[in-house]
Amino acid sequence: MTGDVMRRLSYCVYIFLQCTWGVLQTAAGLVFFLISAGYEHEFYHGCIRTICPDIGGVSLGLFIFVSDRKENGFSDKASVHEFGHTIQSLILGPLYLPLVGLPSALWCSLPQFRKMRREKGISYNRPVFEHTANILGEKLLGEESTEKIL
């Protein structure tokens, strides 16, 4: 089979798995997708990427939402990171939200964690669920993630 056929087949498998094994997070992502209907959407390595202002990045099954920030290639690097989270979703299925989604959301948004990262110089990517997202995204896409800039 040609590379193009293999890529399309892998996208089909990816989408099928996100809509079955990862149905909980994909359903939540669909809600966010519908709410963000006015923003730019595009296919990104099998998932649906939405470019939003005032967001770092969120991954919910088949859907990723990334910032429109361009400095240091942030939007592209965040996309690689969030794609890594979609792979975690494929691996963990229904356990993704409690094991990755919730801890990631808390690590990102709780004031005490933000303060700790700022005051102690702790990388956003230090927790295993964030670091692993970078590794998966970089290995599968061959592109740089947010590992070195956050």
PDB file of C-alpha atoms in Angstrom:
ATOM      1  CA  MET A   1       0.000   0.000   0.000  1.00  0.00           C
ATOM      2  CA  THR A   2       1.113   3.535  -0.654  1.00  0.00           C
ATOM      3  CA  GLY A   3       1.900   5.992   2.129  1.00  0.00           C
ATOM      4  CA  ASP A   4      -1.234   7.997   1.381  1.00  0.00           C
ATOM      5  CA  VAL A   5      -3.465   4.923   1.660  1.00  0.00           C
ATOM      6  CA  MET A   6      -1.804   3.895   4.931  1.00  0.00           C
ATOM      7  CA  ARG A   7      -2.226   7.395   6.344  1.00  0.00           C
ATOM      8  CA  ARG A   8      -5.927   7.456   5.451  1.00  0.00           C
ATOM      9  CA  LEU A   9      -6.409   4.013   6.941  1.00  0.00           C
ATOM     10  CA  SER A  10      -4.654   5.043  10.153  1.00  0.00           C
ATOM     11  CA  TYR A  11      -6.895   8.141  10.347  1.00  0.00           C
ATOM     12  CA  CYS A  12      -9.981   5.922  10.017  1.00  0.00           C
ATOM     13  CA  VAL A  13      -8.769   3.636  12.804  1.00  0.00           C
ATOM     14  CA  TYR A  14      -7.869   6.659  14.951  1.00  0.00           C
ATOM     15  CA  ILE A  15     -11.323   8.226  14.479  1.00  0.00           C
ATOM     16  CA  PHE A  16     -13.108   4.918  15.102  1.00  0.00           C
ATOM     17  CA  LEU A  17     -11.204   4.348  18.342  1.00  0.00           C
ATOM     18  CA  GLN A  18     -11.760   7.914  19.559  1.00  0.00           C
ATOM     19  CA  CYS A  19     -15.498   7.513  18.913  1.00  0.00           C
ATOM     20  CA  THR A  20     -15.724   4.134  20.707  1.00  0.00           C
ATOM     21  CA  TRP A  21     -12.982   3.527  23.297  1.00  0.00           C
ATOM     22  CA  GLY A  22     -12.590   7.294  23.831  1.00  0.00           C
ATOM     23  CA  VAL A  23     -16.286   8.152  23.537  1.00  0.00           C
ATOM     24  CA  LEU A  24     -16.531  10.025  26.867  1.00  0.00           C
ATOM     25  CA  GLN A  25     -13.840  12.560  26.078  1.00  0.00           C
ATOM     26  CA  THR A  26     -14.855  12.747  22.408  1.00  0.00           C
ATOM     27  CA  ALA A  27     -18.445  13.583  23.437  1.00  0.00           C
ATOM     28  CA  ALA A  28     -17.144  16.333  25.736  1.00  0.00           C
ATOM     29  CA  GLY A  29     -14.925  17.565  22.894  1.00  0.00           C
ATOM     30  CA  LEU A  30     -17.909  17.678  20.545  1.00  0.00           C
ATOM     31  CA  VAL A  31     -19.730  19.972  22.988  1.00  0.00           C
ATOM     32  CA  PHE A  32     -16.708  22.325  23.095  1.00  0.00           C
ATOM     33  CA  PHE A  33     -16.438  22.094  19.299  1.00  0.00           C
ATOM     34  CA  LEU A  34     -20.075  23.147  18.866  1.00  0.00           C
ATOM     35  CA  ILE A  35     -19.649  26.003  21.345  1.00  0.00           C
ATOM     36  CA  SER A  36     -16.591  27.196  19.399  1.00  0.00           C
ATOM     37  CA  ALA A  37     -18.300  27.007  16.009  1.00  0.00           C
ATOM     38  CA  GLY A  38     -17.207  30.553  15.110  1.00  0.00           C
ATOM     39  CA  TYR A  39     -13.499  29.765  15.350  1.00  0.00           C
ATOM     40  CA  GLU A  40     -11.158  28.295  12.758  1.00  0.00           C
ATOM     41  CA  HIS A  41     -11.336  24.487  12.507  1.00  0.00           C
ATOM     42  CA  GLU A  42      -9.167  22.100  10.508  1.00  0.00           C
ATOM     43  CA  PHE A  43      -8.174  18.447  10.314  1.00  0.00           C
ATOM     44  CA  TYR A  44      -4.887  17.764  12.053  1.00  0.00           C
ATOM     45  CA  HIS A  45      -3.400  14.269  11.736  1.00  0.00           C
ATOM     46  CA  GLY A  46      -6.823  12.652  12.049  1.00  0.00           C
ATOM     47  CA  CYS A  47      -8.257  14.852  14.774  1.00  0.00           C
ATOM     48  CA  ILE A  48     -10.111  18.152  14.561  1.00  0.00           C
ATOM     49  CA  ARG A  49      -8.101  21.186  15.656  1.00  0.00           C
ATOM     50  CA  THR A  50      -9.785  24.418  16.670  1.00  0.00           C
ATOM     51  CA  ILE A  51      -7.738  27.613  16.936  1.00  0.00           C
ATOM     52  CA  CYS A  52      -9.058  29.724  19.827  1.00  0.00           C
ATOM     53  CA  PRO A  53      -7.868  32.944  21.435  1.00  0.00           C
ATOM     54  CA  ASP A  54      -7.257  32.973  25.194  1.00  0.00           C
ATOM     55  CA  ILE A  55      -6.541  29.258  25.563  1.00  0.00           C
ATOM     56  CA  GLY A  56      -3.306  27.336  26.011  1.00  0.00           C
ATOM     57  CA  GLY A  57      -4.521  23.979  24.856  1.00  0.00           C
ATOM     58  CA  VAL A  58      -7.167  21.358  25.566  1.00  0.00           C
ATOM     59  CA  SER A  59      -7.510  17.842  24.239  1.00  0.00           C
ATOM     60  CA  LEU A  60     -10.776  15.918  24.390  1.00  0.00           C
ATOM     61  CA  GLY A  61     -10.734  12.720  22.375  1.00  0.00           C
ATOM     62  CA  LEU A  62     -11.042  13.507  18.694  1.00  0.00           C
ATOM     63  CA  PHE A  63     -10.866  17.268  19.316  1.00  0.00           C
ATOM     64  CA  ILE A  64      -7.997  19.569  20.220  1.00  0.00           C
ATOM     65  CA  PHE A  65      -8.235  23.267  20.974  1.00  0.00           C
ATOM     66  CA  VAL A  66      -5.106  25.400  20.822  1.00  0.00           C
ATOM     67  CA  SER A  67      -4.126  29.022  21.179  1.00  0.00           C
ATOM     68  CA  ASP A  68      -3.822  31.385  18.255  1.00  0.00           C
ATOM     69  CA  ARG A  69      -0.497  32.621  19.736  1.00  0.00           C
ATOM     70  CA  LYS A  70       2.231  32.521  17.097  1.00  0.00           C
ATOM     71  CA  GLU A  71       5.339  33.653  19.048  1.00  0.00           C
ATOM     72  CA  ASN A  72       7.966  30.908  19.361  1.00  0.00           C
ATOM     73  CA  GLY A  73       5.697  28.724  17.223  1.00  0.00           C
ATOM     74  CA  PHE A  74       3.477  28.247  20.273  1.00  0.00           C
ATOM     75  CA  SER A  75       0.302  27.274  18.404  1.00  0.00           C
ATOM     76  CA  ASP A  76       2.063  24.587  16.358  1.00  0.00           C
ATOM     77  CA  LYS A  77       3.994  23.230  19.349  1.00  0.00           C
ATOM     78  CA  ALA A  78       0.849  23.192  21.488  1.00  0.00           C
ATOM     79  CA  SER A  79      -0.864  21.231  18.710  1.00  0.00           C
ATOM     80  CA  VAL A  80       1.848  18.555  18.894  1.00  0.00           C
ATOM     81  CA  HIS A  81       1.451  18.414  22.693  1.00  0.00           C
ATOM     82  CA  GLU A  82      -2.346  18.189  22.497  1.00  0.00           C
ATOM     83  CA  PHE A  83      -2.096  15.514  19.798  1.00  0.00           C
ATOM     84  CA  GLY A  84      -0.003  13.550  22.300  1.00  0.00           C
ATOM     85  CA  HIS A  85      -2.923  13.788  24.719  1.00  0.00           C
ATOM     86  CA  THR A  86      -5.205  12.306  22.035  1.00  0.00           C
ATOM     87  CA  ILE A  87      -2.889   9.296  21.920  1.00  0.00           C
ATOM     88  CA  GLN A  88      -3.150   9.015  25.693  1.00  0.00           C
ATOM     89  CA  SER A  89      -6.918   8.972  25.133  1.00  0.00           C
ATOM     90  CA  LEU A  90      -6.528   6.043  22.730  1.00  0.00           C
ATOM     91  CA  ILE A  91      -4.400   4.154  25.257  1.00  0.00           C
ATOM     92  CA  LEU A  92      -6.487   4.841  28.357  1.00  0.00           C
ATOM     93  CA  GLY A  93      -9.998   5.025  26.895  1.00  0.00           C
ATOM     94  CA  PRO A  94     -12.528   5.752  29.657  1.00  0.00           C
ATOM     95  CA  LEU A  95      -9.713   6.209  32.185  1.00  0.00           C
ATOM     96  CA  TYR A  96      -8.319   9.200  30.268  1.00  0.00           C
ATOM     97  CA  LEU A  97     -10.509  11.824  31.947  1.00  0.00           C
ATOM     98  CA  PRO A  98      -9.742  10.842  35.568  1.00  0.00           C
ATOM     99  CA  LEU A  99      -6.071   9.951  34.970  1.00  0.00           C
ATOM    100  CA  VAL A 100      -5.043  12.690  32.513  1.00  0.00           C
ATOM    101  CA  GLY A 101      -7.842  15.161  31.753  1.00  0.00           C
ATOM    102  CA  LEU A 102      -8.727  16.218  35.298  1.00  0.00           C
ATOM    103  CA  PRO A 103      -5.146  16.298  36.656  1.00  0.00           C
ATOM    104  CA  SER A 104      -4.023  18.258  33.588  1.00  0.00           C
ATOM    105  CA  ALA A 105      -6.866  20.773  33.946  1.00  0.00           C
ATOM    106  CA  LEU A 106      -6.065  21.272  37.637  1.00  0.00           C
ATOM    107  CA  TRP A 107      -2.299  21.541  37.025  1.00  0.00           C
ATOM    108  CA  CYS A 108      -2.962  24.166  34.365  1.00  0.00           C
ATOM    109  CA  SER A 109      -5.580  26.296  36.056  1.00  0.00           C
ATOM    110  CA  LEU A 110      -5.450  26.140  39.852  1.00  0.00           C
ATOM    111  CA  PRO A 111      -3.873  29.310  41.255  1.00  0.00           C
ATOM    112  CA  GLN A 112      -1.723  27.429  43.772  1.00  0.00           C
ATOM    113  CA  PHE A 113      -0.152  25.321  40.989  1.00  0.00           C
ATOM    114  CA  ARG A 114       0.390  28.383  38.798  1.00  0.00           C
ATOM    115  CA  LYS A 115       2.066  30.165  41.701  1.00  0.00           C
ATOM    116  CA  MET A 116       4.215  27.125  42.531  1.00  0.00           C
ATOM    117  CA  ARG A 117       5.369  26.787  38.913  1.00  0.00           C
ATOM    118  CA  ARG A 118       6.203  30.481  38.716  1.00  0.00           C
ATOM    119  CA  GLU A 119       7.935  30.818  42.094  1.00  0.00           C
ATOM    120  CA  LYS A 120       9.879  27.548  41.962  1.00  0.00           C
ATOM    121  CA  GLY A 121      10.587  27.577  38.239  1.00  0.00           C
ATOM    122  CA  ILE A 122       8.837  24.247  37.712  1.00  0.00           C
ATOM    123  CA  SER A 123       8.154  23.359  34.095  1.00  0.00           C
ATOM    124  CA  TYR A 124       4.529  22.975  33.063  1.00  0.00           C
ATOM    125  CA  ASN A 125       5.646  19.703  31.473  1.00  0.00           C
ATOM    126  CA  ARG A 126       7.006  18.173  34.688  1.00  0.00           C
ATOM    127  CA  PRO A 127       4.050  15.894  35.593  1.00  0.00           C
ATOM    128  CA  VAL A 128       4.153  12.547  33.840  1.00  0.00           C
ATOM    129  CA  PHE A 129       0.829  13.136  32.038  1.00  0.00           C
ATOM    130  CA  GLU A 130       2.161  16.338  30.429  1.00  0.00           C
ATOM    131  CA  HIS A 131       5.665  15.053  29.684  1.00  0.00           C
ATOM    132  CA  THR A 132       4.269  11.880  28.113  1.00  0.00           C
ATOM    133  CA  ALA A 133       1.951  13.918  25.874  1.00  0.00           C
ATOM    134  CA  ASN A 134       5.019  15.722  24.522  1.00  0.00           C
ATOM    135  CA  ILE A 135       6.904  12.483  23.948  1.00  0.00           C
ATOM    136  CA  LEU A 136       3.979  10.833  22.124  1.00  0.00           C
ATOM    137  CA  GLY A 137       3.253  13.876  19.964  1.00  0.00           C
ATOM    138  CA  GLU A 138       6.891  14.396  19.021  1.00  0.00           C
ATOM    139  CA  LYS A 139       7.554  10.724  18.235  1.00  0.00           C
ATOM    140  CA  LEU A 140       4.437  10.249  16.127  1.00  0.00           C
ATOM    141  CA  LEU A 141       4.493  13.580  14.287  1.00  0.00           C
ATOM    142  CA  GLY A 142       8.237  14.206  14.115  1.00  0.00           C
ATOM    143  CA  GLU A 143       7.696  17.792  15.232  1.00  0.00           C
ATOM    144  CA  GLU A 144       8.678  19.792  18.308  1.00  0.00           C
ATOM    145  CA  SER A 145       6.171  20.180  21.150  1.00  0.00           C
ATOM    146  CA  THR A 146       5.950  22.593  24.064  1.00  0.00           C
ATOM    147  CA  GLU A 147       8.497  20.544  26.033  1.00  0.00           C
ATOM    148  CA  LYS A 148      11.250  23.165  25.662  1.00  0.00           C
ATOM    149  CA  ILE A 149       9.185  26.370  25.887  1.00  0.00           C
ATOM    150  CA  LEU A 150       6.944  25.809  28.909  1.00  0.00           C
TER     151      LEU A 150
END
